[in-house]
mmCIF file of C-alpha atoms in Angstrom:
data_model
loop_
_atom_site.group_PDB
_atom_site.id
_atom_site.type_symbol
_atom_site.label_atom_id
_atom_site.label_comp_id
_atom_site.label_asym_id
_atom_site.label_seq_id
_atom_site.Cartn_x
_atom_site.Cartn_y
_atom_site.Cartn_z
ATOM 1 C CA MET E 1 249.714 59.226 -61.415
ATOM 2 C CA ILE E 2 246.371 60.867 -62.135
ATOM 3 C CA ARG E 3 246.197 64.526 -61.206
ATOM 4 C CA THR E 4 243.032 65.888 -59.673
ATOM 5 C CA THR E 5 242.182 69.539 -59.146
ATOM 6 C CA LEU E 6 241.613 71.438 -55.943
ATOM 7 C CA LEU E 7 238.090 72.195 -57.145
ATOM 8 C CA MET E 8 236.777 68.621 -57.095
ATOM 9 C CA THR E 9 233.501 68.268 -55.168
ATOM 10 C CA LEU E 10 233.536 71.980 -54.371
ATOM 11 C CA ALA E 11 229.755 72.141 -54.216
ATOM 12 C CA LEU E 12 229.700 69.546 -51.445
ATOM 13 C CA ALA E 13 232.359 71.435 -49.564
ATOM 14 C CA LEU E 14 230.388 74.649 -49.660
ATOM 15 C CA GLY E 15 227.255 72.885 -48.538
ATOM 16 C CA SER E 16 228.571 71.526 -45.251
ATOM 17 C CA ALA E 17 231.539 73.668 -44.190
ATOM 18 C CA SER E 18 231.071 75.811 -41.119
ATOM 19 C CA CYS E 19 233.482 78.742 -40.968
ATOM 20 C CA SER E 20 233.577 82.284 -39.645
ATOM 21 C CA ALA E 21 234.798 85.096 -41.887
ATOM 22 C CA GLN E 22 238.159 86.639 -41.086
ATOM 23 C CA LYS E 23 241.013 88.263 -42.965
ATOM 24 C CA GLY E 24 242.720 85.745 -45.239
ATOM 25 C CA GLY E 25 246.172 85.353 -46.759
ATOM 26 C CA TRP E 26 249.411 83.485 -46.239
ATOM 27 C CA ILE E 27 250.525 82.892 -42.666
ATOM 28 C CA LYS E 28 253.960 81.586 -41.727
ATOM 29 C CA LEU E 29 253.070 79.209 -38.914
ATOM 30 C CA PHE E 30 256.799 78.619 -38.457
ATOM 31 C CA ASN E 31 258.699 81.892 -38.719
ATOM 32 C CA GLY E 32 262.168 80.366 -39.049
ATOM 33 C CA LYS E 33 263.377 82.061 -35.874
ATOM 34 C CA ASP E 34 261.592 80.751 -32.792
ATOM 35 C CA LEU E 35 258.661 78.677 -31.503
ATOM 36 C CA LYS E 36 256.810 81.450 -29.674
ATOM 37 C CA ASP E 37 253.566 80.708 -31.518
ATOM 38 C CA TRP E 38 253.574 77.035 -30.535
ATOM 39 C CA ASN E 39 252.732 74.862 -27.519
ATOM 40 C CA VAL E 40 254.468 71.573 -26.740
ATOM 41 C CA LYS E 41 252.841 68.483 -25.253
ATOM 42 C CA ILE E 42 254.891 65.303 -24.753
ATOM 43 C CA THR E 43 253.444 62.135 -23.219
ATOM 44 C CA GLY E 44 254.212 61.954 -19.486
ATOM 45 C CA HIS E 45 255.132 65.628 -19.271
ATOM 46 C CA ASN E 46 253.203 68.777 -18.474
ATOM 47 C CA LEU E 47 252.096 71.296 -21.077
ATOM 48 C CA ASP E 48 255.054 73.200 -22.565
ATOM 49 C CA ASP E 49 257.647 70.950 -20.932
ATOM 50 C CA ASN E 50 259.821 70.551 -24.044
ATOM 51 C CA ASN E 51 261.590 67.499 -22.646
ATOM 52 C CA GLY E 52 265.148 67.106 -23.966
ATOM 53 C CA ASN E 53 264.657 70.182 -26.167
ATOM 54 C CA THR E 54 262.837 67.837 -28.552
ATOM 55 C CA PHE E 55 261.351 70.664 -30.622
ATOM 56 C CA ARG E 56 263.844 73.352 -31.569
ATOM 57 C CA VAL E 57 264.918 75.807 -34.240
ATOM 58 C CA GLN E 58 268.090 74.563 -35.894
ATOM 59 C CA ASN E 59 269.751 76.182 -38.928
ATOM 60 C CA GLY E 60 266.510 78.014 -39.652
ATOM 61 C CA ASN E 61 264.447 74.809 -39.620
ATOM 62 C CA LEU E 62 261.901 73.514 -37.146
ATOM 63 C CA ALA E 63 263.699 70.371 -35.995
ATOM 64 C CA VAL E 64 262.496 67.365 -34.011
ATOM 65 C CA SER E 65 265.574 65.926 -32.302
ATOM 66 C CA TYR E 66 266.359 63.195 -29.763
ATOM 67 C CA GLU E 67 270.039 63.828 -29.084
ATOM 68 C CA ASN E 68 269.241 64.471 -25.404
ATOM 69 C CA TYR E 69 267.270 61.212 -25.003
ATOM 70 C CA ASP E 70 268.762 58.069 -23.489
ATOM 71 C CA ALA E 71 265.804 56.145 -24.943
ATOM 72 C CA PHE E 72 262.443 57.047 -26.426
ATOM 73 C CA ASN E 73 260.293 55.359 -23.748
ATOM 74 C CA GLU E 74 257.024 56.045 -25.613
ATOM 75 C CA GLN E 75 257.375 59.787 -25.109
ATOM 76 C CA TYR E 76 255.250 60.673 -28.117
ATOM 77 C CA GLY E 77 255.188 64.410 -28.594
ATOM 78 C CA HIS E 78 253.364 67.113 -30.531
ATOM 79 C CA ILE E 79 253.977 70.795 -31.077
ATOM 80 C CA PHE E 80 250.728 72.736 -31.610
ATOM 81 C CA HIS E 81 250.300 76.060 -33.323
ATOM 82 C CA LYS E 82 248.392 78.302 -30.930
ATOM 83 C CA LYS E 83 245.755 79.402 -33.448
ATOM 84 C CA LYS E 84 242.731 77.335 -34.456
ATOM 85 C CA PHE E 85 241.841 77.036 -38.160
ATOM 86 C CA SER E 86 238.865 75.723 -40.137
ATOM 87 C CA ALA E 87 239.467 76.084 -43.899
ATOM 88 C CA TYR E 88 242.926 76.430 -45.361
ATOM 89 C CA LEU E 89 245.747 75.171 -47.513
ATOM 90 C CA LEU E 90 248.641 73.936 -45.371
ATOM 91 C CA VAL E 91 252.046 73.753 -47.046
ATOM 92 C CA MET E 92 254.953 71.844 -45.476
ATOM 93 C CA GLU E 93 258.446 71.097 -46.721
ATOM 94 C CA TYR E 94 260.027 68.357 -44.636
ATOM 95 C CA ARG E 95 262.809 65.795 -44.609
ATOM 96 C CA PHE E 96 263.800 62.878 -42.394
ATOM 97 C CA VAL E 97 267.366 63.002 -41.113
ATOM 98 C CA GLY E 98 269.725 60.873 -39.042
ATOM 99 C CA GLU E 99 268.859 57.731 -37.132
ATOM 100 C CA GLN E 100 265.878 56.716 -35.040
ATOM 101 C CA VAL E 101 266.387 57.116 -31.286
ATOM 102 C CA LYS E 102 266.961 53.991 -29.192
ATOM 103 C CA GLY E 103 263.693 52.401 -28.096
ATOM 104 C CA GLY E 104 261.593 53.849 -30.904
ATOM 105 C CA PRO E 105 259.023 51.332 -32.223
ATOM 106 C CA GLY E 106 259.751 49.660 -35.542
ATOM 107 C CA TRP E 107 256.699 51.189 -37.208
ATOM 108 C CA ALA E 108 257.972 54.680 -36.319
ATOM 109 C CA LEU E 109 261.149 54.420 -38.413
ATOM 110 C CA ARG E 110 261.195 57.474 -40.706
ATOM 111 C CA ASN E 111 257.654 58.158 -39.558
ATOM 112 C CA SER E 112 256.090 61.412 -38.389
ATOM 113 C CA GLY E 113 253.001 63.433 -39.177
ATOM 114 C CA ALA E 114 250.949 66.601 -39.106
ATOM 115 C CA MET E 115 247.737 66.588 -37.104
ATOM 116 C CA ILE E 116 244.804 68.668 -38.375
ATOM 117 C CA HIS E 117 241.436 69.492 -36.795
ATOM 118 C CA SER E 118 243.138 68.538 -33.532
ATOM 119 C CA GLN E 119 242.082 69.073 -29.953
ATOM 120 C CA SER E 120 244.181 71.691 -28.172
ATOM 121 C CA ALA E 121 247.454 70.962 -26.434
ATOM 122 C CA LYS E 122 245.926 72.252 -23.185
ATOM 123 C CA SER E 123 243.055 69.736 -23.355
ATOM 124 C CA MET E 124 245.366 66.711 -23.577
ATOM 125 C CA GLY E 125 245.898 64.548 -20.507
ATOM 126 C CA LYS E 126 249.407 64.362 -19.054
ATOM 127 C CA ASP E 127 249.769 60.723 -20.119
ATOM 128 C CA GLN E 128 247.785 60.992 -23.375
ATOM 129 C CA ASP E 129 249.791 59.678 -26.326
ATOM 130 C CA PHE E 130 248.100 61.256 -29.368
ATOM 131 C CA PRO E 131 245.596 64.088 -29.708
ATOM 132 C CA ILE E 132 242.129 63.381 -31.069
ATOM 133 C CA SER E 133 242.747 64.559 -34.614
ATOM 134 C CA ILE E 134 243.198 63.680 -38.274
ATOM 135 C CA GLU E 135 246.814 62.743 -39.019
ATOM 136 C CA VAL E 136 248.540 63.433 -42.317
ATOM 137 C CA GLN E 137 251.130 60.691 -41.897
ATOM 138 C CA LEU E 138 254.572 61.514 -43.284
ATOM 139 C CA LEU E 139 256.798 58.553 -44.160
ATOM 140 C CA GLY E 140 260.280 58.365 -45.616
ATOM 141 C CA GLY E 141 261.495 55.523 -47.807
ATOM 142 C CA THR E 142 263.831 53.000 -46.209
ATOM 143 C CA GLY E 143 266.155 52.651 -49.206
ATOM 144 C CA SER E 144 264.205 50.042 -51.134
ATOM 145 C CA GLY E 145 260.610 49.145 -51.820
ATOM 146 C CA ARG E 146 257.490 51.296 -51.889
ATOM 147 C CA ARG E 147 256.496 53.450 -48.921
ATOM 148 C CA THR E 148 253.965 56.180 -49.584
ATOM 149 C CA THR E 149 253.741 59.486 -47.737
ATOM 150 C CA ALA E 150 250.873 61.858 -46.891
ATOM 151 C CA ASN E 151 248.844 58.847 -45.787
ATOM 152 C CA LEU E 152 245.831 59.124 -43.491
ATOM 153 C CA CYS E 153 245.787 57.972 -39.868
ATOM 154 C CA THR E 154 242.912 58.520 -37.465
ATOM 155 C CA PRO E 155 243.703 58.818 -33.742
ATOM 156 C CA GLY E 156 240.274 58.994 -32.131
ATOM 157 C CA THR E 157 238.618 59.823 -35.449
ATOM 158 C CA ASN E 158 236.995 58.415 -38.594
ATOM 159 C CA VAL E 159 236.406 59.791 -42.098
ATOM 160 C CA VAL E 160 234.176 59.066 -45.083
ATOM 161 C CA MET E 161 235.461 57.853 -48.465
ATOM 162 C CA ASN E 162 233.189 57.059 -51.397
ATOM 163 C CA ASP E 163 230.158 57.444 -49.120
ATOM 164 C CA LYS E 164 231.497 54.809 -46.687
ATOM 165 C CA LEU E 165 232.619 55.380 -43.116
ATOM 166 C CA ILE E 166 236.288 54.413 -42.853
ATOM 167 C CA THR E 167 237.205 52.951 -39.469
ATOM 168 C CA ALA E 168 240.641 51.567 -40.390
ATOM 169 C CA HIS E 169 243.346 53.396 -38.463
ATOM 170 C CA CYS E 170 245.528 54.166 -41.502
ATOM 171 C CA VAL E 171 244.908 54.413 -45.246
ATOM 172 C CA ASP E 172 247.763 54.641 -47.738
ATOM 173 C CA SER E 173 247.935 57.432 -50.279
ATOM 174 C CA LYS E 174 248.955 57.079 -53.932
ATOM 175 C CA SER E 175 252.170 59.053 -53.555
ATOM 176 C CA GLU E 176 255.632 58.239 -54.778
ATOM 177 C CA THR E 177 258.284 56.955 -52.331
ATOM 178 C CA TYR E 178 260.905 59.434 -51.158
ATOM 179 C CA HIS E 179 264.153 57.853 -49.951
ATOM 180 C CA GLY E 180 267.090 59.510 -48.246
ATOM 181 C CA GLU E 181 267.187 62.997 -46.754
ATOM 182 C CA ARG E 182 265.596 64.879 -49.657
ATOM 183 C CA TRP E 183 263.107 67.642 -49.035
ATOM 184 C CA VAL E 184 259.485 66.743 -49.815
ATOM 185 C CA ARG E 185 256.633 69.208 -50.313
ATOM 186 C CA ALA E 186 253.322 68.095 -48.829
ATOM 187 C CA GLU E 187 250.136 70.144 -48.852
ATOM 188 C CA VAL E 188 246.769 69.644 -47.200
ATOM 189 C CA LEU E 189 243.613 71.316 -48.469
ATOM 190 C CA VAL E 190 241.036 71.489 -45.683
ATOM 191 C CA LEU E 191 237.525 72.818 -46.242
ATOM 192 C CA GLY E 192 235.878 72.710 -42.844
ATOM 193 C CA ASP E 193 234.055 69.477 -42.067
ATOM 194 C CA SER E 194 233.757 68.526 -45.728
ATOM 195 C CA ILE E 195 236.556 67.848 -48.210
ATOM 196 C CA ILE E 196 240.176 67.203 -47.216
ATOM 197 C CA LYS E 197 242.903 66.504 -49.794
ATOM 198 C CA HIS E 198 246.500 65.395 -49.383
ATOM 199 C CA ILE E 199 248.807 66.724 -52.102
ATOM 200 C CA VAL E 200 252.447 65.703 -52.609
ATOM 201 C CA GLU E 201 254.670 67.511 -55.096
ATOM 202 C CA LYS E 202 251.547 68.953 -56.795
ATOM 203 C CA ASP E 203 249.788 65.574 -57.143
ATOM 204 C CA THR E 204 246.575 64.889 -55.218
ATOM 205 C CA VAL E 205 247.233 61.530 -53.552
ATOM 206 C CA LEU E 206 244.292 61.101 -51.152
ATOM 207 C CA VAL E 207 240.798 62.583 -50.790
ATOM 208 C CA TYR E 208 238.196 62.097 -48.070
ATOM 209 C CA GLU E 209 235.410 63.968 -46.321
ATOM 210 C CA LYS E 210 233.371 64.365 -43.129
ATOM 211 C CA PRO E 211 236.198 64.094 -40.558
ATOM 212 C CA GLN E 212 234.606 63.123 -37.263
ATOM 213 C CA ILE E 213 235.348 61.886 -33.786
ATOM 214 C CA GLY E 214 235.218 58.104 -33.416
ATOM 215 C CA GLY E 215 237.318 54.963 -33.217
ATOM 216 C CA GLY E 216 240.277 54.263 -30.989
ATOM 217 C CA ASN E 217 244.073 54.560 -31.118
ATOM 218 C CA VAL E 218 244.202 57.271 -28.448
ATOM 219 C CA SER E 219 245.120 56.493 -24.840
ATOM 220 C CA ASN E 220 244.347 58.476 -21.683
ATOM 221 C CA ALA E 221 242.184 61.141 -23.353
ATOM 222 C CA ASP E 222 239.437 62.983 -21.490
ATOM 223 C CA PRO E 223 236.254 60.914 -22.126
ATOM 224 C CA ALA E 224 234.224 64.117 -22.303
ATOM 225 C CA LEU E 225 236.060 65.026 -25.517
ATOM 226 C CA LYS E 226 235.408 61.660 -27.169
ATOM 227 C CA GLN E 227 232.046 62.580 -28.692
ATOM 228 C CA ASP E 228 231.816 59.864 -31.330
ATOM 229 C CA GLY E 229 230.102 60.975 -34.537
ATOM 230 C CA LYS E 230 230.739 64.683 -33.996
ATOM 231 C CA LEU E 231 231.945 66.312 -37.230
ATOM 232 C CA LEU E 232 235.209 68.221 -37.003
ATOM 233 C CA SER E 233 234.933 71.581 -38.745
ATOM 234 C CA GLU E 234 237.956 73.214 -37.109
ATOM 235 C CA GLY E 235 240.856 72.554 -34.797
ATOM 236 C CA TYR E 236 244.541 72.982 -34.181
ATOM 237 C CA ILE E 237 247.523 71.987 -36.305
ATOM 238 C CA ALA E 238 250.293 69.979 -34.655
ATOM 239 C CA LEU E 239 253.547 68.344 -35.771
ATOM 240 C CA GLN E 240 254.633 65.020 -34.265
ATOM 241 C CA SER E 241 257.671 63.572 -32.579
ATOM 242 C CA GLU E 242 257.496 59.789 -32.954
ATOM 243 C CA SER E 243 261.173 58.822 -32.422
ATOM 244 C CA HIS E 244 262.767 59.608 -35.806
ATOM 245 C CA PRO E 245 264.384 63.034 -36.356
ATOM 246 C CA ILE E 246 262.635 65.240 -38.893
ATOM 247 C CA GLU E 247 263.051 68.842 -40.041
ATOM 248 C CA TYR E 248 260.656 71.376 -41.550
ATOM 249 C CA ARG E 249 261.952 74.338 -43.520
ATOM 250 C CA LYS E 250 258.452 75.575 -44.338
ATOM 251 C CA VAL E 251 255.147 75.404 -42.483
ATOM 252 C CA ASP E 252 252.864 77.937 -44.172
ATOM 253 C CA LEU E 253 249.101 78.272 -44.345
ATOM 254 C CA PHE E 254 246.701 80.130 -46.617
ATOM 255 C CA ASP E 255 243.508 80.903 -44.716
ATOM 256 C CA LEU E 256 240.458 80.092 -46.844
ATOM 257 C CA ALA E 257 237.819 80.822 -44.210
ATOM 258 C CA PRO E 258 236.978 84.284 -45.669
ATOM 259 C CA TYR E 259 236.057 82.663 -49.010
ATOM 260 C CA MET E 260 233.911 79.783 -47.821
ATOM 261 C CA LYS E 261 230.523 81.505 -48.110
ATOM 262 C CA ASP E 262 231.070 82.712 -51.673
ATOM 263 C CA LYS E 263 231.452 79.912 -54.224
ATOM 264 C CA LYS E 264 232.830 82.130 -56.990
ATOM 265 C CA LYS E 265 235.447 83.732 -54.766
ATOM 266 C CA LEU E 266 236.488 80.345 -53.419
ATOM 267 C CA GLU E 267 236.775 78.874 -56.928
ATOM 268 C CA LYS E 268 238.900 81.821 -58.045
ATOM 269 C CA LYS E 269 241.191 81.596 -55.046
ATOM 270 C CA LEU E 270 241.646 77.826 -55.382
ATOM 271 C CA LYS E 271 242.557 78.275 -59.049
ATOM 272 C CA GLU E 272 245.124 80.905 -58.082
ATOM 273 C CA LEU E 273 246.604 78.635 -55.447
ATOM 274 C CA GLN E 274 246.720 75.726 -57.857
ATOM 275 C CA LYS E 275 248.672 77.728 -60.437
ATOM 276 C CA ARG E 276 251.307 79.072 -58.056
ATOM 277 C CA LYS E 277 254.868 77.808 -58.390
#
């Protein structure tokens, strides 16, 4: 697999990103103890109704569990961090565990994701299935065959690749396949409304730019929020529940917003982040 650096197309990123300066550094989005910094929105339920205790802290991990479900019944859920971000490096360590809940769709087997540049949990309709956002799709191998992870899906959005608007709902990455219940490290480099990179186990597996509102694959959203063509320079981060149990032992973020107006400082910081263990 060809490795690419975090600095690729940096000039373009600096040219179009829109960020406000603030104090930077590592932030533990998930503190390993509780979910006080998060909001829950599950289809068919009101804001912060954590139906069936779907999202929970279990053995120090942020767990998505369905043990209290009789059946899935299209109750797609998301847990949103309460803070909005624009430019950052998101680091997640996740693993799929157990069996898919009864009634989960076939495509959702060992399937979950992290939503970036998302609308807020509060702005979602009660019966809305997915937030308008960019999805970093996380997939686990099924025991045989190839099944990449850190793919791109686009609920209510589009992106640009190689100067072409991509309207397909999902685009596969170039990652390896990860079978079983092993922990996988996935990172997402987000530079405002410009460059976004998906990185798995230190390999860059997908690159795109100009995330924007557009397309379909979102039901029951507020039409006023569906401003097709609007670039997404910031938003919320959310983790999915799509019917297969998944755990996260790390959800950390390095805030790059304070560096975005100074090319040299941003280059230096990206190099430092790239060299970390």
